[in-house]
Each structure stands twice: as C-alpha cells, then as structure tokens.
C-alpha cells in the first residue's frame, strides 16, 4: 500500500476527494479542513494499493494539484486493515508488478545527476578494479563492480527513452560520459603513481592473467550477461526490490573494463585498450537495451491489465 498526503487548495478539495473516491484501490480517506498552511487549504490523506497508484497520481496531476498544491507519497510497510485488504484485492494487477512512473523518473533523475560524490565513487571503483587487473585478483574486481554507481545513469537513459524525456537523456549521458572519462583519467594517474613507487609495472599487465583476462576480450556472452543484468536491474527499480541491484552490479564488467582500458593505454598496450573499450560499450549497450525493453513490456502489460479490469469496475 501507498500513503498519499495531499496539500489541496480549498477550491479544489471537492474535486480531489471525488477523484480519490472514484479510484478503485483506495482506502482510509481523511480530510482535515484548513490544516494546510503552505499552500493554504485542506489536508487530504488517503491510502491506495500500489497497483492503482500510478493511475491515481496521473489523475491528481491532471487536476493541477502538483502545481497548485502538493502530492507526497510514502510506502506503508504494515497496514492492519480489512479495508486495505479489500482495496488491494479490487485494484487491477499485483502490487509487485506495478510501476510508479513518477517515482521511477524521480529516482533516476537523482541517480543520474553528475555530482562530485558520483564521480568519486566511480573513480574509486575504477582504481580498485585497476588493482584487481594488475594483480589478477578476481575478489578486487568483484568489489569494484559493487562500488560502481554507473547503473543510475543507465537506468535514467532507459527511463527517459521510454517516457520520451530528452532532458533526462542528456543528463544521464553527461553523467555517464563525463564520469567514466574522469574516472579513467584519474585511474591512469593512479597507475602512473604506483608504477613510480614500484607497485605496478608493465609486465603485470602483459601477463596471462587467467582470472581477469576476460575483461579485455569481449564476446557475445558479454552482451548476453549485460542484457540479463539490465533486465534484473530495471525490475529491481520498478518493484522497489533494491537488494537485487547488488547482484546486477557484480554481473557486468563496466568498471573493470574502464580500469583495464586506462591502465593499458598508460602502458601503450593498445590491443587491450580497444578490447576493454569494446567490453565497456557492449555492457553499456546491453544494459540500456534491456532497460528499455523491460520498461516497454511492463508498460504494455499494465495497460492490458487495466483494460481487462475496466468493465468490472
């Protein structure tokens, strides 16, 4: 269930209340007249089944409530109410399958913004991966994958393409391109510094490296793994199962590929540089394609569920 807190101008309250009452899946409606001070008006509280939330939010925005008042949404962890159970049973579809497009757009907008913290995490992850590449240490590679924050911009691109939001596309692309460029540049400097103190050398990069050589040898399996990870990552965002993102992070070799490319370029090993760049692009492309197709499938599925339930309503 979702809990809605609405700050409603007095002249809009009746229409908002009618919209809430007409929406299948709502419960626990409460109106507190004059309780809202900024903006001035009434406070309206309501619970709604997650699977009916996106449609209701669209109706409230169509009334202009997001401009003249305010809409706040919270997740309810526990609701002991027969009315809530009835509302969830009446709402179309299942809550775990529902997509709150407004929430998804807001989350990806935040995660795909180029910030100092984002670049810092990406640079640290790339440096950790560089250590894993040079030492042929798979544990360090996995650790670097888990630290990398690059899935945020990738999810932002997928969401923006499906929602046709060009502003978010450019924001996400900027974060992705600038972030990786800065991380790879810093990693090259990091590698040069460790080379000067004798901790890195070219022979380490040219060695067989049985545990990490796959990073600069992309193949179709690289794309397949990235595609599957992209589907899982997108589903984890839309269903609020954020724990799955950890599995996604350690499934794709975006950060290790960037690290290997940076180190190979600094040692003029251009074959590894191109191979690592190919691995990076294959992973990025696979995740974005998977995200777009997953969101389109969910959008189509939810629309068909609503159409099937409309006559009963």
CSV table of C-alpha atoms in Angstrom, one decimal:
chain,number,residue,atom,x,y,z
A,1,UNK,CA,0.0,0.0,0.0
A,2,UNK,CA,1.0,3.6,-0.6
A,3,UNK,CA,0.1,6.6,1.7
A,4,UNK,CA,-0.8,9.9,0.0
A,5,UNK,CA,-0.5,13.2,1.8
A,6,UNK,CA,-2.1,15.9,-0.3
A,7,UNK,CA,-2.0,19.7,0.4
A,8,UNK,CA,-5.1,20.9,-1.5
A,9,UNK,CA,-6.3,24.4,-2.2
A,10,UNK,CA,-9.8,24.8,-0.7
A,11,UNK,CA,-11.5,25.3,-4.1
A,12,UNK,CA,-10.0,22.0,-5.4
A,13,UNK,CA,-10.8,19.8,-2.4
A,14,UNK,CA,-14.1,18.5,-3.6
A,15,UNK,CA,-12.8,17.5,-7.0
A,16,UNK,CA,-9.8,15.8,-5.4
A,17,UNK,CA,-12.0,13.9,-3.0
A,18,UNK,CA,-14.3,12.8,-5.8
A,19,UNK,CA,-11.2,11.5,-7.7
A,20,UNK,CA,-10.0,9.6,-4.7
A,21,UNK,CA,-13.4,8.0,-4.0
A,22,UNK,CA,-13.8,7.0,-7.7
A,23,UNK,CA,-10.4,5.3,-7.9
A,24,UNK,CA,-10.5,1.5,-7.3
A,25,UNK,CA,-8.0,0.5,-4.7
A,26,UNK,CA,-8.2,3.5,-2.3
A,27,UNK,CA,-9.0,3.3,1.4
A,28,UNK,CA,-8.8,5.3,4.6
A,29,UNK,CA,-9.7,8.7,3.1
A,30,UNK,CA,-9.5,11.6,5.5
A,31,UNK,CA,-10.0,15.3,5.0
A,32,UNK,CA,-8.7,17.9,7.5
A,33,UNK,CA,-10.2,21.3,6.6
A,34,UNK,CA,-7.9,24.3,6.8
A,35,UNK,CA,-4.9,22.2,8.1
A,36,UNK,CA,-2.6,23.2,5.2
A,37,UNK,CA,-0.8,26.5,5.7
A,38,UNK,CA,1.6,26.5,2.8
A,39,UNK,CA,-0.1,26.2,0.4
A,40,UNK,CA,-3.2,27.4,2.2
A,41,UNK,CA,-6.1,24.9,2.0
A,42,UNK,CA,-7.0,21.5,3.3
A,43,UNK,CA,-5.0,18.4,4.1
A,44,UNK,CA,-6.3,15.2,2.4
A,45,UNK,CA,-4.9,11.8,3.5
A,46,UNK,CA,-5.5,8.5,1.7
A,47,UNK,CA,-4.1,5.0,1.2
A,48,UNK,CA,-4.0,3.4,-2.2
A,49,UNK,CA,-3.0,0.0,-3.5
A,50,UNK,CA,0.4,0.2,-5.2
A,51,UNK,CA,-1.1,-1.2,-8.4
A,52,UNK,CA,-3.6,1.7,-8.6
A,53,UNK,CA,-1.1,4.3,-7.5
A,54,UNK,CA,0.3,5.4,-10.9
A,55,UNK,CA,-3.2,5.9,-12.4
A,56,UNK,CA,-4.3,7.9,-9.3
A,57,UNK,CA,-1.2,10.1,-9.4
A,58,UNK,CA,-1.8,10.8,-13.1
A,59,UNK,CA,-5.4,11.9,-12.3
A,60,UNK,CA,-4.2,14.2,-9.5
A,61,UNK,CA,-1.6,15.8,-11.7
A,62,UNK,CA,-4.3,16.3,-14.4
A,63,UNK,CA,-6.2,18.3,-11.8
A,64,UNK,CA,-3.1,20.5,-11.4
A,65,UNK,CA,-2.6,19.5,-7.8
A,66,UNK,CA,1.2,19.2,-8.3
A,67,UNK,CA,1.2,22.9,-9.3
A,68,UNK,CA,-1.3,24.5,-7.0
A,69,UNK,CA,-0.7,22.2,-4.0
A,70,UNK,CA,1.5,19.2,-3.2
A,71,UNK,CA,1.5,15.4,-3.5
A,72,UNK,CA,3.6,13.3,-1.2
A,73,UNK,CA,3.8,9.5,-1.4
A,74,UNK,CA,5.1,7.1,1.2
A,75,UNK,CA,5.3,3.3,1.3
A,76,UNK,CA,3.4,1.6,4.0
A,77,UNK,CA,5.4,-1.3,5.5
A,78,UNK,CA,2.5,-2.7,7.5
A,79,UNK,CA,-1.3,-2.0,7.3
A,80,UNK,CA,-3.7,-4.0,9.5
A,81,UNK,CA,-7.0,-3.2,7.9
A,82,UNK,CA,-9.8,-5.2,6.2
A,83,UNK,CA,-10.4,-2.1,4.1
A,84,UNK,CA,-6.8,-2.1,2.9
A,85,UNK,CA,-7.1,-5.8,2.0
A,86,UNK,CA,-10.3,-5.1,0.1
A,87,UNK,CA,-8.7,-2.2,-1.8
A,88,UNK,CA,-5.7,-4.3,-2.8
A,89,UNK,CA,-8.0,-7.1,-4.0
A,90,UNK,CA,-10.1,-4.7,-6.1
A,91,UNK,CA,-7.1,-2.9,-7.7
A,92,UNK,CA,-6.0,-4.2,-11.1
A,93,UNK,CA,-3.0,-6.4,-11.2
A,94,UNK,CA,-0.5,-7.2,-8.4
A,95,UNK,CA,1.4,-4.6,-6.4
A,96,UNK,CA,4.8,-6.2,-7.0
A,97,UNK,CA,4.2,-5.8,-10.8
A,98,UNK,CA,3.1,-2.2,-10.6
A,99,UNK,CA,5.3,0.7,-11.9
A,100,UNK,CA,5.1,4.1,-10.3
A,101,UNK,CA,6.4,6.1,-13.3
A,102,UNK,CA,6.6,9.3,-11.3
A,103,UNK,CA,8.7,7.7,-8.6
A,104,UNK,CA,10.9,6.0,-11.2
A,105,UNK,CA,11.5,9.2,-13.0
A,106,UNK,CA,12.4,11.0,-9.8
A,107,UNK,CA,14.7,8.3,-8.6
A,108,UNK,CA,16.6,8.0,-11.9
A,109,UNK,CA,16.8,11.8,-12.1
A,110,UNK,CA,18.6,11.9,-8.8
A,111,UNK,CA,20.9,8.9,-9.5
A,112,UNK,CA,21.8,10.2,-13.0
A,113,UNK,CA,23.0,13.6,-11.9
A,114,UNK,CA,26.7,14.4,-12.3
A,115,UNK,CA,27.9,15.2,-8.8
A,116,UNK,CA,31.2,15.1,-7.0
A,117,UNK,CA,30.1,12.1,-5.0
A,118,UNK,CA,29.1,10.2,-8.1
A,119,UNK,CA,32.5,10.9,-9.8
A,120,UNK,CA,34.3,10.0,-6.5
A,121,UNK,CA,32.5,6.6,-6.2
A,122,UNK,CA,33.1,5.8,-9.9
A,123,UNK,CA,36.8,6.8,-9.7
A,124,UNK,CA,37.4,4.8,-6.5
A,125,UNK,CA,35.7,1.8,-8.1
A,126,UNK,CA,37.8,2.1,-11.2
A,127,UNK,CA,41.0,2.4,-9.1
A,128,UNK,CA,40.0,-0.7,-7.2
A,129,UNK,CA,39.4,-2.5,-10.5
A,130,UNK,CA,42.8,-1.4,-11.7
A,131,UNK,CA,44.4,-3.0,-8.7
A,132,UNK,CA,42.4,-6.2,-9.5
A,133,UNK,CA,43.5,-6.1,-13.1
A,134,UNK,CA,47.2,-5.6,-12.3
A,135,UNK,CA,47.2,-8.3,-9.5
A,136,UNK,CA,44.9,-10.6,-11.4
A,137,UNK,CA,42.7,-10.7,-8.4
A,138,UNK,CA,39.0,-11.6,-9.0
A,139,UNK,CA,38.0,-10.5,-5.5
A,140,UNK,CA,39.1,-7.0,-6.1
A,141,UNK,CA,37.2,-7.0,-9.4
A,142,UNK,CA,34.0,-8.0,-7.8
A,143,UNK,CA,34.5,-5.4,-5.1
A,144,UNK,CA,35.0,-2.7,-7.7
A,145,UNK,CA,31.8,-3.8,-9.5
A,146,UNK,CA,29.8,-3.5,-6.3
A,147,UNK,CA,31.1,0.0,-5.6
A,148,UNK,CA,30.5,1.5,-9.1
A,149,UNK,CA,27.4,3.8,-9.3
A,150,UNK,CA,27.0,3.7,-13.1
A,151,UNK,CA,23.7,1.8,-13.2
A,152,UNK,CA,21.9,5.0,-12.1
A,153,UNK,CA,22.6,6.9,-15.4
A,154,UNK,CA,22.0,3.8,-17.4
A,155,UNK,CA,18.6,3.4,-15.8
A,156,UNK,CA,18.0,7.1,-16.4
A,157,UNK,CA,18.6,6.7,-20.1
A,158,UNK,CA,16.2,3.7,-20.4
A,159,UNK,CA,13.5,5.6,-18.4
A,160,UNK,CA,13.9,8.7,-20.4
A,161,UNK,CA,13.7,6.9,-23.8
A,162,UNK,CA,10.5,5.1,-22.7
A,163,UNK,CA,9.0,8.3,-21.2
A,164,UNK,CA,10.3,10.5,-24.0
A,165,UNK,CA,12.1,12.9,-21.7
A,166,UNK,CA,15.1,14.3,-23.7
A,167,UNK,CA,16.3,16.3,-20.7
A,168,UNK,CA,16.8,13.2,-18.7
A,169,UNK,CA,18.6,11.5,-21.6
A,170,UNK,CA,21.2,14.3,-21.8
A,171,UNK,CA,21.6,14.5,-18.1
A,172,UNK,CA,22.2,10.8,-17.9
A,173,UNK,CA,24.6,10.7,-20.9
A,174,UNK,CA,26.5,13.6,-19.4
A,175,UNK,CA,26.9,11.8,-16.1
A,176,UNK,CA,27.9,8.6,-17.8
A,177,UNK,CA,30.4,10.0,-20.3
A,178,UNK,CA,32.0,12.7,-18.0
A,179,UNK,CA,32.0,10.3,-15.1
A,180,UNK,CA,33.8,7.5,-16.9
A,181,UNK,CA,36.2,9.9,-18.6
A,182,UNK,CA,37.2,11.5,-15.2
A,183,UNK,CA,37.4,8.1,-13.6
A,184,UNK,CA,39.7,6.7,-16.3
A,185,UNK,CA,41.9,9.7,-16.3
A,186,UNK,CA,42.3,9.6,-12.5
A,187,UNK,CA,42.9,5.8,-12.7
A,188,UNK,CA,45.7,6.4,-15.3
A,189,UNK,CA,47.3,8.9,-12.9
A,190,UNK,CA,46.8,6.4,-10.0
A,191,UNK,CA,48.5,3.7,-12.1
A,192,UNK,CA,51.4,6.0,-13.0
A,193,UNK,CA,51.9,6.9,-9.3
A,194,UNK,CA,52.0,3.2,-8.3
A,195,UNK,CA,54.4,2.4,-11.2
A,196,UNK,CA,56.8,5.1,-9.9
A,197,UNK,CA,56.9,3.6,-6.5
A,198,UNK,CA,57.4,0.1,-7.8
A,199,UNK,CA,54.0,-1.4,-7.1
A,200,UNK,CA,52.8,-1.6,-10.7
A,201,UNK,CA,54.8,-2.5,-13.8
A,202,UNK,CA,54.1,-3.3,-17.5
A,203,UNK,CA,54.9,-7.0,-17.0
A,204,UNK,CA,51.9,-7.3,-14.7
A,205,UNK,CA,49.6,-6.1,-17.5
A,206,UNK,CA,51.2,-8.3,-20.1
A,207,UNK,CA,51.0,-11.5,-18.0
A,208,UNK,CA,48.5,-14.2,-18.8
A,209,UNK,CA,46.1,-13.1,-16.0
A,210,UNK,CA,43.8,-16.2,-16.1
A,211,UNK,CA,41.3,-14.6,-13.7
A,212,UNK,CA,40.9,-11.2,-15.3
A,213,UNK,CA,41.9,-11.5,-19.0
A,214,UNK,CA,38.2,-11.8,-20.0
A,215,UNK,CA,37.8,-8.1,-19.2
A,216,UNK,CA,39.5,-7.1,-22.4
A,217,UNK,CA,38.3,-10.0,-24.6
A,218,UNK,CA,34.6,-9.2,-25.2
A,219,UNK,CA,32.3,-11.7,-26.9
A,220,UNK,CA,28.6,-12.2,-27.4
A,221,UNK,CA,28.3,-13.7,-23.9
A,222,UNK,CA,29.4,-10.3,-22.5
A,223,UNK,CA,26.4,-8.7,-24.2
A,224,UNK,CA,24.1,-11.5,-23.0
A,225,UNK,CA,25.2,-11.1,-19.4
A,226,UNK,CA,24.8,-7.4,-19.6
A,227,UNK,CA,21.3,-7.7,-21.1
A,228,UNK,CA,20.2,-10.1,-18.4
A,229,UNK,CA,21.7,-7.8,-15.7
A,230,UNK,CA,19.9,-4.9,-17.3
A,231,UNK,CA,16.5,-6.7,-17.1
A,232,UNK,CA,17.1,-7.6,-13.4
A,233,UNK,CA,18.3,-4.1,-12.5
A,234,UNK,CA,15.3,-2.4,-14.1
A,235,UNK,CA,12.9,-4.8,-12.4
A,236,UNK,CA,14.6,-4.1,-9.1
A,237,UNK,CA,14.0,-0.4,-9.5
A,238,UNK,CA,10.3,-0.7,-10.6
A,239,UNK,CA,9.4,-3.2,-7.9
A,240,UNK,CA,11.3,-1.5,-5.2
A,241,UNK,CA,13.5,-4.6,-4.6
A,242,UNK,CA,16.8,-2.7,-4.3
A,243,UNK,CA,18.7,-5.7,-3.0
A,244,UNK,CA,18.8,-7.1,-6.5
A,245,UNK,CA,20.9,-4.2,-7.6
A,246,UNK,CA,23.9,-5.6,-5.8
A,247,UNK,CA,23.7,-8.7,-8.0
A,248,UNK,CA,23.4,-6.6,-11.1
A,249,UNK,CA,26.4,-4.5,-10.1
A,250,UNK,CA,28.7,-7.6,-9.8
A,251,UNK,CA,27.3,-9.2,-13.0
A,252,UNK,CA,28.7,-6.7,-15.6
A,253,UNK,CA,32.3,-5.6,-16.2
A,254,UNK,CA,31.7,-1.9,-17.0
A,255,UNK,CA,34.1,-0.5,-14.2
A,256,UNK,CA,36.7,-3.3,-14.7
A,257,UNK,CA,36.7,-2.7,-18.4
A,258,UNK,CA,37.2,1.1,-17.9
A,259,UNK,CA,40.1,0.4,-15.5
A,260,UNK,CA,41.8,-2.1,-17.9
A,261,UNK,CA,41.4,0.4,-20.7
A,262,UNK,CA,43.0,3.2,-18.6
A,263,UNK,CA,45.9,1.0,-17.5
A,264,UNK,CA,46.5,-0.5,-20.9
A,265,UNK,CA,46.5,3.0,-22.5
A,266,UNK,CA,49.0,4.3,-20.0
A,267,UNK,CA,51.4,1.4,-20.9
A,268,UNK,CA,50.7,1.8,-24.6
A,269,UNK,CA,49.1,-1.7,-24.8
A,270,UNK,CA,46.6,-0.5,-27.4
A,271,UNK,CA,45.2,-4.0,-28.2
A,272,UNK,CA,44.0,-4.3,-24.6
A,273,UNK,CA,42.7,-0.7,-24.7
A,274,UNK,CA,40.5,-1.4,-27.7
A,275,UNK,CA,39.4,-4.7,-26.3
A,276,UNK,CA,38.5,-3.2,-23.0
A,277,UNK,CA,36.6,-0.4,-24.7
A,278,UNK,CA,34.6,-2.9,-26.7
A,279,UNK,CA,33.8,-4.7,-23.5
A,280,UNK,CA,32.7,-1.4,-21.9
A,281,UNK,CA,30.4,-0.5,-24.8
A,282,UNK,CA,28.9,-4.0,-25.0
A,283,UNK,CA,28.0,-3.8,-21.4
A,284,UNK,CA,26.6,-0.3,-21.5
A,285,UNK,CA,24.6,-1.0,-24.6
A,286,UNK,CA,23.2,-4.3,-23.3
A,287,UNK,CA,22.0,-2.7,-20.1
A,288,UNK,CA,20.3,0.2,-21.8
A,289,UNK,CA,18.6,-2.0,-24.4
A,290,UNK,CA,17.4,-4.4,-21.7
A,291,UNK,CA,16.1,-1.5,-19.6
A,292,UNK,CA,14.1,0.0,-22.5
A,293,UNK,CA,12.6,-3.3,-23.5
A,294,UNK,CA,11.8,-4.2,-19.9
A,295,UNK,CA,10.0,-0.9,-19.2
A,296,UNK,CA,8.1,-1.1,-22.5
A,297,UNK,CA,7.0,-4.6,-21.6
A,298,UNK,CA,5.9,-3.6,-18.2
A,299,UNK,CA,4.0,-0.6,-19.6
A,300,UNK,CA,2.2,-2.7,-22.1
A,301,UNK,CA,1.4,-5.4,-19.6
A,302,UNK,CA,0.0,-2.9,-17.0
A,303,UNK,CA,-2.1,-1.2,-19.7
A,304,UNK,CA,-3.6,-4.6,-20.7
A,305,UNK,CA,-4.4,-5.4,-17.1
A,306,UNK,CA,-6.2,-2.1,-16.7
A,307,UNK,CA,-8.2,-2.7,-19.9
A,308,UNK,CA,-9.3,-6.2,-18.7
A,309,UNK,CA,-10.4,-4.8,-15.4
A,310,UNK,CA,-12.3,-1.7,-16.7
A,311,UNK,CA,-15.6,-3.5,-17.5
A,312,UNK,CA,-15.8,-5.0,-14.0
A,313,UNK,CA,-15.2,-1.6,-12.5
